[in-house]
Amino acid sequence: MNIYLVALLRILAALGLMLLNGVVLIYMLRKVLGYLHVRLGPMELGPHGMFQTLADVLKLLTKEDPTPTHVDRALYFLAPGIVFVPSLMAYAAIPFTGTWVIADLDLGLLYTFAIMSLLPLGLVAAGWSSANKWSLIGGMRSVAQQVSYEVPLLMAALSPVMIAGSLNLADIARAQSAVWFWLPCLPAFLLFMIAGLVEANQTPFDMSEAESELVAGFATEYASMKFGLLFLSEFSNTFIFSSLLVTLFLGGWQVPFVPVDAMGGWAAVVFLIKVYLVIFVLMWIRGTLPRVRIDQLLAMGWKVLLPASIVWVMLTGAAVKLWPMVFGGVR
Amino acid sequence: MSWFGSGILTGLRITMRNMLRGPITVQYPHERLEIPERARWAVEMKPDEDGNHKCTGCLACEKACPDFIIKIDVTTAEDRSKHIDHWHYELGACMMCGLCVEACPFDAIRMGHDYELARTDVSELQYDLLTDVAAVQPKRKAAVERPGAERQAPTDASQAPTDASRAATDALEAETRSPEGSEQS
């Protein structure tokens, strides 16, 4: 088949996955938060409110899209795109199974982090161009927190990389056939979880859109599908972060005691189930913990997470080097 | 002494417990809660066993109403029988205190259980509970047949029902006999 056609189909698959994931996650978020609060969530449209999200998408698409007077027009229209495109591109390296991956990159992890670190640019552009104090504060906060937590996130991701000896996400997942990395790298797992919550803008750390303080943060002045794009990328980031967590620490598509060859196509299903379980845990945390203050967040990032992650990287490096010396040539 | 981070785990445990408890929401338009028996919403007529109203047009409720929202237009005929032209009740100003129900000597009104009282137009809050009907002739109550009263005056007690039936036919006569009746009870 034509190589460009294949590439186009893969991009379309990623886009479809992203949109579908957004629809599913919005419904899931409402339902999970509802049940955590002893409520029901949406119930009216369709069985158990299943079509509520579709109705909301239709609403977003058909809504009036007013442009505030003093916005920086170029950036204002560009910002949702700048936010949306990286979160779409980040799907490229995620290995759903050993073979099901949109682009099998040797530097997959690095690529994903590089792409995801473009996001704050879009967010600060959205916040700045909106000519609104809430938006600006939200945009600045998002940059502050994402820059601070990028470092512990990368450091925490380094220990699986060092053990697996590869930056290819599929290889890292394959290296966990004996033991999933969350067990030997428990501190890294926790660090990655916390830093990932910040990166994915999840509630205990969603400083950039803190509803109670900033209306909707960088998204305040956006309406209609521009707002939709901003939020779609938010949900998609949650998915990407969860799939990174699953790939790095929770064994990717593998199930204990089941050989990978026996799973066949089900491996992708296993991967998705794991991802959505992680997302459920994120929502559980979201439904439980109150939002921290921005200074507490940054202080924790620089004073606790960063030193802890550096120490853990050193320990992992020493262990990876010492293990073969002590126990003799396991790897 | 709690260790670092235990508060977070406690919180997570509590929310998970709530989640497993299941929702307690009553989905109002589809499901409704039982209303307590003594709940008070809009005033309505309390029908007797045959479904007829019991209002005598005595205006006790109108006098008792602190909001002046009950207005009964009564026409008295020459034979002193009463005719209720309108039993006007303004729901919009009613505070559902229930004083009219307490004031009613004939147990003719009650606080209803219909709580879906929202209307799209203010004029719909003006209720006409009775329109152009004859008022009930007030019946004198028979002497209450308590065991003690029976022992003291058995003859009076046995006469009482006949008294009452005659009173039903003639309101005027009943009024004259009322002090006697209250003495008996």
Coordinates of C-alpha atoms in Angstrom, one line a residue:
Chain A
M1 CA 0.0 0.0 0.0
N2 CA 1.0 3.6 -0.5
I3 CA 3.1 4.7 2.3
Y4 CA 1.4 8.1 2.5
L5 CA -2.0 6.5 2.6
V6 CA -0.9 4.3 5.5
A7 CA 0.5 7.3 7.3
L8 CA -2.8 9.2 6.8
L9 CA -4.8 6.3 8.0
R10 CA -2.7 6.1 11.1
I11 CA -3.1 9.8 11.8
L12 CA -6.9 9.3 11.3
A13 CA -6.8 6.4 13.7
A14 CA -5.1 8.5 16.3
L15 CA -7.6 11.3 15.8
G16 CA -10.5 9.0 16.1
L17 CA -9.1 7.5 19.2
M18 CA -8.5 10.9 20.7
L19 CA -12.1 12.1 19.9
L20 CA -13.6 8.9 21.1
N21 CA -11.5 8.9 24.2
G22 CA -12.6 12.5 24.9
V23 CA -16.3 11.5 24.7
V24 CA -15.8 8.4 26.8
L25 CA -13.7 10.3 29.4
I26 CA -16.2 13.1 29.9
Y27 CA -19.0 10.6 30.5
M28 CA -16.7 8.5 32.8
L29 CA -15.7 11.6 34.7
R30 CA -19.2 12.6 35.4
K31 CA -20.3 9.2 36.4
V32 CA -17.3 8.4 38.5
L33 CA -17.4 11.8 40.3
G34 CA -21.1 11.4 40.7
Y35 CA -20.9 8.0 42.3
L36 CA -18.0 9.2 44.5
H37 CA -20.3 12.0 45.7
V38 CA -23.2 9.5 46.2
R39 CA -24.9 11.1 43.2
L40 CA -26.0 9.6 39.9
G41 CA -24.4 11.8 37.3
P42 CA -26.2 12.3 34.0
M43 CA -29.2 10.0 33.8
E44 CA -31.7 11.6 31.3
L45 CA -30.3 11.1 27.8
G46 CA -30.2 7.5 26.8
P47 CA -29.7 4.6 29.2
H48 CA -27.9 6.0 32.2
G49 CA -27.3 9.2 30.4
M50 CA -25.0 7.7 27.9
F51 CA -25.7 10.1 25.1
Q52 CA -25.2 13.2 27.3
T53 CA -21.7 13.7 26.0
L54 CA -22.9 13.5 22.4
A55 CA -25.5 16.1 23.1
D56 CA -22.8 18.3 24.7
V57 CA -20.6 17.9 21.7
L58 CA -23.4 19.0 19.5
K59 CA -24.0 21.9 21.8
L60 CA -20.4 22.9 21.6
L61 CA -20.3 22.6 17.9
T62 CA -23.5 24.7 17.3
K63 CA -22.8 27.3 20.0
E64 CA -22.3 31.0 19.3
D65 CA -18.6 31.8 19.3
P66 CA -18.2 35.4 20.4
T67 CA -14.7 37.0 20.3
P68 CA -14.0 39.4 23.2
T69 CA -13.0 42.9 22.1
H70 CA -9.5 43.3 23.3
V71 CA -8.1 39.8 22.5
D72 CA -4.8 39.4 20.6
R73 CA -6.7 37.9 17.6
A74 CA -3.9 35.9 16.0
L75 CA -2.8 34.1 19.2
Y76 CA -6.4 33.8 20.4
F77 CA -7.4 31.8 17.3
L78 CA -4.1 29.9 17.2
A79 CA -3.9 28.9 20.9
P80 CA -6.5 26.0 20.8
G81 CA -4.6 24.6 17.9
I82 CA -1.3 24.9 19.7
V83 CA -2.8 23.0 22.6
F84 CA -4.6 20.4 20.5
V85 CA -1.9 19.4 18.0
P86 CA 0.7 18.2 20.6
S87 CA -1.8 16.1 22.4
L88 CA -2.8 14.5 19.2
M89 CA 0.9 14.0 18.2
A90 CA 1.7 12.4 21.5
Y91 CA -0.5 9.3 20.5
A92 CA 2.1 8.4 17.9
A93 CA 4.5 6.6 20.2
I94 CA 2.1 4.9 22.5
P95 CA 2.4 1.1 22.1
F96 CA -1.0 -0.5 22.4
T97 CA 0.6 -3.9 21.9
G98 CA 4.1 -5.0 20.8
T99 CA 3.1 -4.4 17.2
W100 CA 0.2 -2.0 17.4
V101 CA 1.8 1.4 17.5
I102 CA 1.3 4.3 15.2
A103 CA 5.0 5.0 14.9
D104 CA 7.5 2.6 16.4
L105 CA 10.1 5.2 17.5
D106 CA 13.4 4.3 19.1
L107 CA 13.2 7.5 21.1
G108 CA 9.5 7.1 21.8
L109 CA 9.6 8.2 25.4
L110 CA 11.8 11.2 24.6
Y111 CA 9.5 12.1 21.7
T112 CA 6.4 11.9 23.9
F113 CA 7.9 14.1 26.6
A114 CA 9.2 16.6 24.0
I115 CA 5.8 16.9 22.4
M116 CA 4.0 17.2 25.7
S117 CA 6.3 19.9 26.8
L118 CA 4.9 22.1 24.0
L119 CA 1.5 22.2 25.7
P120 CA 2.3 25.0 28.2
L121 CA 3.2 27.1 25.2
G122 CA -0.4 26.8 23.9
L123 CA -1.8 27.3 27.4
V124 CA 0.1 30.5 28.0
A125 CA -0.7 31.7 24.5
A126 CA -4.4 31.1 25.3
G127 CA -4.1 32.9 28.7
W128 CA -2.1 35.8 27.3
S129 CA -4.2 36.5 24.2
S130 CA -7.5 36.4 26.1
A131 CA -6.8 39.9 27.6
N132 CA -8.4 38.7 30.9
K133 CA -6.7 38.6 34.3
W134 CA -8.0 35.1 35.1
S135 CA -6.9 33.7 31.9
L136 CA -3.4 35.3 32.3
I137 CA -3.0 34.0 35.8
G138 CA -4.2 30.6 34.7
G139 CA -1.7 30.5 31.7
M140 CA 1.2 31.7 33.9
R141 CA 0.4 29.1 36.5
S142 CA 0.2 26.3 33.9
V143 CA 3.6 27.2 32.7
A144 CA 5.0 27.5 36.2
Q145 CA 3.7 24.1 37.3
Q146 CA 4.4 22.2 34.1
V147 CA 8.0 23.5 33.9
S148 CA 8.6 22.7 37.6
Y149 CA 7.2 19.2 37.3
E150 CA 8.6 18.3 33.9
V151 CA 11.9 17.6 35.7
P152 CA 10.7 15.1 38.4
L153 CA 8.5 13.5 35.7
L154 CA 11.4 12.9 33.4
M155 CA 13.6 11.8 36.3
A156 CA 11.0 9.4 37.5
A157 CA 10.6 8.0 34.0
L158 CA 14.4 7.5 33.9
S159 CA 14.5 4.5 36.2
P160 CA 12.4 2.2 34.0
V161 CA 14.5 3.4 31.1
M162 CA 17.7 2.5 32.9
I163 CA 16.5 -0.9 33.9
A164 CA 15.1 -1.6 30.4
G165 CA 18.0 0.0 28.7
S166 CA 15.8 1.5 26.0
L167 CA 13.8 4.7 25.2
N168 CA 11.5 2.7 23.0
L169 CA 8.2 2.5 24.8
A170 CA 7.4 -1.0 23.4
D171 CA 10.8 -2.2 24.5
I172 CA 10.3 -0.8 28.0
A173 CA 7.0 -2.6 28.2
R174 CA 8.5 -5.9 26.9
A175 CA 11.3 -5.6 29.6
Q176 CA 8.6 -6.0 32.2
S177 CA 7.7 -9.6 31.3
A178 CA 9.3 -10.8 34.6
V179 CA 8.2 -8.1 37.0
W180 CA 6.3 -4.9 36.4
F181 CA 8.5 -1.9 37.2
W182 CA 6.2 -0.3 39.7
L183 CA 7.4 -2.8 42.3
P184 CA 11.2 -2.4 42.1
C185 CA 10.8 1.3 41.3
L186 CA 8.0 2.1 43.8
P187 CA 9.3 5.6 44.7
A188 CA 9.7 6.4 41.0
F189 CA 6.2 5.2 40.4
L190 CA 4.8 7.5 43.1
L191 CA 6.9 10.4 41.9
F192 CA 5.7 9.8 38.3
M193 CA 2.1 9.6 39.5
I194 CA 2.3 12.9 41.4
A195 CA 4.2 14.7 38.7
G196 CA 1.9 13.3 36.1
L197 CA -1.2 14.5 38.0
V198 CA 0.4 18.0 37.7
E199 CA 1.2 17.6 34.0
A200 CA -2.2 16.3 33.2
N201 CA -3.8 19.2 35.1
Q202 CA -5.8 16.8 37.3
T203 CA -7.7 18.2 40.2
P204 CA -5.5 18.3 43.3
F205 CA -3.1 20.2 41.1
D206 CA -5.3 21.8 38.4
M207 CA -4.0 25.3 39.3
S208 CA -4.2 26.6 35.8
E209 CA -8.0 26.4 35.7
A210 CA -8.9 26.3 39.4
E211 CA -12.6 27.1 39.0
S212 CA -13.0 28.5 42.5
E213 CA -10.3 31.0 41.9
L214 CA -9.9 31.6 38.2
V215 CA -13.3 31.0 36.6
A216 CA -11.9 28.6 34.1
G217 CA -8.2 29.8 33.9
F218 CA -6.8 30.0 30.4
A219 CA -10.1 28.8 28.9
T220 CA -12.2 31.5 30.4
E221 CA -12.7 33.6 27.3
Y222 CA -13.1 30.7 24.9
A223 CA -16.5 29.4 23.8
S224 CA -17.9 26.9 21.4
M225 CA -15.5 24.4 19.7
K226 CA -12.4 26.4 20.7
F227 CA -13.2 25.7 24.3
G228 CA -14.0 22.1 23.1
L229 CA -10.5 21.7 21.7
L230 CA -8.9 23.0 24.9
F231 CA -10.8 20.5 26.9
L232 CA -10.4 17.7 24.5
S233 CA -6.7 18.1 24.7
E234 CA -7.1 18.1 28.5
F235 CA -8.8 14.7 28.5
S236 CA -6.4 13.4 25.9
N237 CA -3.4 14.4 28.1
T238 CA -5.0 12.4 30.9
F239 CA -5.1 9.4 28.5
I240 CA -1.5 9.9 27.3
F241 CA -0.2 10.3 30.9
S242 CA -2.1 7.1 31.9
S243 CA -0.8 5.1 29.0
L244 CA 2.7 6.3 29.8
L245 CA 2.3 5.2 33.4
V246 CA 0.9 1.8 32.2
T247 CA 3.8 1.4 29.7
L248 CA 6.6 2.5 32.1
F249 CA 5.4 0.9 35.3
L250 CA 2.5 -1.4 34.9
G251 CA 3.7 -3.8 32.3
G252 CA 2.1 -2.3 29.2
W253 CA -0.2 -4.8 27.5
Q254 CA 1.0 -7.8 29.5
V255 CA -0.9 -9.8 32.1
P256 CA 1.0 -11.8 34.7
F257 CA 1.3 -15.6 34.0
V258 CA -0.2 -15.2 30.5
P259 CA 2.2 -15.5 27.6
V260 CA 2.0 -12.5 25.2
D261 CA 1.7 -14.8 22.2
A262 CA -1.5 -16.3 23.6
M263 CA -3.2 -12.9 23.9
G264 CA -3.1 -11.9 20.3
G265 CA -5.4 -8.9 19.7
W266 CA -6.6 -8.9 23.2
A267 CA -3.3 -7.3 24.3
A268 CA -4.6 -4.0 23.1
V269 CA -7.8 -4.5 25.1
V270 CA -5.7 -5.3 28.2
F271 CA -3.7 -2.2 27.6
L272 CA -6.8 0.0 27.3
I273 CA -8.4 -1.6 30.4
K274 CA -5.2 -0.8 32.4
V275 CA -5.2 2.7 31.1
Y276 CA -8.8 3.3 32.0
L277 CA -8.2 1.8 35.5
V278 CA -5.4 4.3 36.0
I279 CA -7.7 7.1 34.8
F280 CA -10.3 5.8 37.3
V281 CA -7.7 6.2 40.0
L282 CA -6.9 9.7 38.8
M283 CA -10.6 10.5 39.0
W284 CA -10.9 8.9 42.4
I285 CA -8.1 11.2 43.6
R286 CA -9.8 14.1 41.9
G287 CA -13.1 13.3 43.7
T288 CA -11.3 13.1 47.1
L289 CA -8.6 15.7 47.5
P290 CA -9.0 19.4 47.7
R291 CA -6.9 21.7 45.5
V292 CA -3.5 22.8 46.8
R293 CA -2.3 26.4 46.7
I294 CA 0.0 27.4 43.9
D295 CA 3.0 28.2 46.2
Q296 CA 2.5 24.8 48.0
L297 CA 2.5 23.1 44.6
L298 CA 5.7 24.8 43.4
A299 CA 7.4 24.3 46.8
M300 CA 6.6 20.6 46.7
G301 CA 7.8 20.4 43.2
W302 CA 11.2 22.0 43.8
K303 CA 11.9 21.0 47.4
V304 CA 10.5 17.5 47.6
L305 CA 9.9 15.9 44.2
L306 CA 13.0 17.1 42.5
P307 CA 15.6 16.0 45.1
A308 CA 13.7 12.8 45.7
S309 CA 13.7 12.0 42.0
I310 CA 17.4 12.8 41.7
V311 CA 18.2 10.6 44.6
W312 CA 16.1 7.8 43.2
V313 CA 17.8 8.1 39.8
M314 CA 21.2 7.8 41.5
L315 CA 20.1 4.7 43.5
T316 CA 18.6 3.1 40.4
G317 CA 21.8 3.8 38.4
A318 CA 23.9 2.2 41.1
A319 CA 21.6 -0.7 41.4
V320 CA 21.5 -1.3 37.7
K321 CA 25.3 -1.3 37.6
L322 CA 25.8 -3.3 40.8
W323 CA 23.2 -6.0 40.2
P324 CA 25.2 -7.9 37.5
M325 CA 28.4 -7.6 39.6
V326 CA 26.7 -9.0 42.8
F327 CA 24.5 -11.7 41.3
G328 CA 26.5 -12.3 38.2
G329 CA 25.5 -11.4 34.7
V330 CA 21.7 -11.3 34.8
R331 CA 21.9 -8.6 32.2
Chain B
M1 CA 0.4 9.3 65.7
S2 CA -0.3 9.1 62.1
W3 CA 2.3 8.7 59.5
F4 CA 2.9 11.0 56.5
G5 CA 0.3 10.7 53.8
S6 CA -2.2 8.7 55.9
G7 CA -4.7 11.5 55.6
I8 CA -4.8 11.1 51.8
L9 CA -5.4 7.4 52.1
T10 CA -8.1 8.0 54.7
G11 CA -9.8 10.4 52.3
L12 CA -9.5 8.0 49.4
R13 CA -11.0 5.2 51.6
I14 CA -13.9 7.4 52.5
T15 CA -14.7 8.4 48.9
M16 CA -14.5 4.7 47.8
R17 CA -16.8 3.8 50.6
N18 CA -19.2 6.4 49.4
M19 CA -18.9 5.1 45.8
L20 CA -19.7 1.5 46.9
R21 CA -22.6 2.8 48.9
G22 CA -24.4 3.7 45.7
P23 CA -26.3 6.8 44.9
I24 CA -29.1 8.0 47.2
T25 CA -30.6 10.4 44.6
V26 CA -34.3 10.4 44.1
Q27 CA -34.8 11.2 40.5
Y28 CA -37.6 13.6 41.1
P29 CA -39.8 13.7 38.0
H30 CA -39.5 10.0 37.6
E31 CA -39.5 9.0 41.3
R32 CA -41.1 10.7 44.2
L33 CA -40.7 10.4 47.9
E34 CA -43.6 9.5 50.2
I35 CA -45.0 12.6 51.6
P36 CA -45.4 12.8 55.4
E37 CA -49.0 12.4 56.4
R38 CA -49.1 15.8 58.1
A39 CA -47.3 17.6 55.3
R40 CA -48.9 21.0 54.5
W41 CA -49.3 22.4 51.1
A42 CA -52.1 24.2 49.4
V43 CA -55.5 24.4 51.1
E44 CA -58.1 22.2 49.6
M45 CA -61.6 21.0 50.3
K46 CA -61.9 17.9 52.4
P47 CA -64.7 15.8 51.0
D48 CA -66.9 13.6 53.0
E49 CA -67.5 9.9 52.3
D50 CA -69.7 10.7 49.3
G51 CA -67.2 13.1 47.9
N52 CA -69.3 16.2 48.7
H53 CA -67.8 19.3 50.2
K54 CA -68.5 20.1 53.8
C55 CA -68.3 23.9 53.8
T56 CA -71.0 25.6 55.7
G57 CA -69.9 29.1 54.7
C58 CA -69.3 30.1 58.3
L59 CA -66.3 32.3 57.3
A60 CA -64.3 31.1 60.3
C61 CA -61.3 30.4 58.0
E62 CA -61.6 33.7 56.4
K63 CA -61.4 35.4 59.8
A64 CA -58.5 33.2 60.9
C65 CA -56.3 33.7 57.8
P66 CA -53.4 36.0 58.7
D67 CA -52.7 36.8 55.1
F68 CA -56.3 37.7 54.2
I69 CA -56.2 35.5 51.2
I70 CA -59.4 33.4 51.8
K71 CA -62.4 35.2 50.5
I72 CA -65.8 33.5 50.6
D73 CA -68.7 35.1 48.9
V74 CA -71.8 33.9 50.6
T75 CA -75.4 34.7 49.8
T76 CA -77.8 34.0 52.5
A77 CA -81.3 33.2 51.4
E78 CA -84.5 34.2 53.2
D79 CA -84.7 30.9 55.0
R80 CA -81.2 31.5 56.3
S81 CA -79.7 28.8 54.1
K82 CA -76.4 29.8 52.6
H83 CA -75.1 29.7 49.1
I84 CA -71.4 29.9 48.3
D85 CA -70.8 31.9 45.2
H86 CA -67.0 31.8 45.3
W87 CA -64.6 30.2 47.7
H88 CA -61.6 32.3 46.7
Y89 CA -58.2 31.2 47.8
E90 CA -55.0 32.9 46.6
L91 CA -52.2 30.4 46.6
G92 CA -49.5 32.9 45.7
A93 CA -49.8 34.7 49.0
C94 CA -50.5 31.6 51.2
M95 CA -47.8 30.8 53.7
M96 CA -49.4 27.4 54.5
C97 CA -49.7 28.1 58.2
G98 CA -52.7 25.9 58.5
L99 CA -54.6 28.3 60.8
C100 CA -57.7 28.1 58.5
V101 CA -57.8 24.4 58.9
E102 CA -57.5 24.7 62.6
A103 CA -60.2 27.3 62.7
C104 CA -62.7 25.3 60.6
P105 CA -65.4 24.0 63.0
F106 CA -66.8 21.6 60.4
D107 CA -63.5 19.9 59.3
A108 CA -64.3 21.0 55.7
I109 CA -60.8 22.0 54.6
R110 CA -57.4 20.5 54.9
M111 CA -53.8 21.2 53.8
G112 CA -53.4 19.2 50.6
H113 CA -50.5 17.0 49.6
D114 CA -50.1 18.4 46.1
Y115 CA -46.7 20.0 46.2
E116 CA -46.2 20.7 42.5
L117 CA -47.7 24.2 42.7
A118 CA -45.5 26.1 40.3
R119 CA -47.5 27.9 37.6
T120 CA -46.4 29.7 34.5
D121 CA -48.9 32.6 35.1
V122 CA -49.6 34.6 38.3
S123 CA -53.3 34.5 37.6
E124 CA -53.3 30.7 37.8
L125 CA -52.4 31.1 41.5
Q126 CA -55.9 32.4 42.2
Y127 CA -57.9 29.4 43.1
D128 CA -61.7 29.1 43.2
L129 CA -62.1 26.1 45.4
L130 CA -65.9 26.2 45.4
T131 CA -68.0 28.0 42.8
D132 CA -71.8 28.5 43.0
V133 CA -72.7 25.6 45.3
A134 CA -75.1 25.4 48.2
A135 CA -73.4 25.5 51.6
V136 CA -73.9 22.6 53.8
Q137 CA -76.4 23.1 56.6
P138 CA -74.4 22.9 59.8
K139 CA -75.3 19.8 61.8
R140 CA -75.2 20.1 65.5
K141 CA -72.9 17.6 66.9
A142 CA -74.5 14.8 68.9
A143 CA -73.5 14.5 72.5
V144 CA -70.3 12.7 72.6
E145 CA -71.0 9.2 73.9
R146 CA -68.4 8.8 76.5
P147 CA -68.8 6.0 79.0
G148 CA -68.9 8.4 81.9
A149 CA -71.5 10.6 80.3
E150 CA -73.7 7.6 79.6
R151 CA -73.6 6.5 83.3
Q152 CA -74.5 10.0 84.5
A153 CA -77.3 10.7 82.1
P154 CA -78.3 7.6 80.0
T155 CA -81.6 9.1 78.8
D156 CA -79.9 12.2 77.4
A157 CA -77.4 10.1 75.5
S158 CA -80.0 8.0 73.9
Q159 CA -82.0 11.1 72.9
A160 CA -79.0 12.8 71.4
P161 CA -79.0 11.0 68.0
T162 CA -82.6 11.9 67.4
D163 CA -81.8 15.5 68.4
A164 CA -79.0 15.6 65.9
S165 CA -81.1 14.2 63.0
R166 CA -83.7 16.9 63.7
A167 CA -81.1 19.5 63.9
A168 CA -80.0 18.6 60.4
T169 CA -83.4 19.5 59.1
D170 CA -83.7 22.8 60.9
A171 CA -80.6 24.9 61.4
L172 CA -82.5 27.5 63.4
E173 CA -83.8 25.1 65.9
A174 CA -80.3 23.6 66.2
E175 CA -78.9 27.0 67.1
T176 CA -81.3 27.5 70.0
R177 CA -80.5 24.1 71.4
S178 CA -76.8 24.5 71.2
P179 CA -76.2 25.5 74.8
E180 CA -78.0 22.4 75.9
G181 CA -75.9 20.2 73.6
S182 CA -72.7 21.6 74.9
E183 CA -73.8 21.0 78.5
Q184 CA -74.5 17.4 77.6
S185 CA -71.0 16.9 76.1

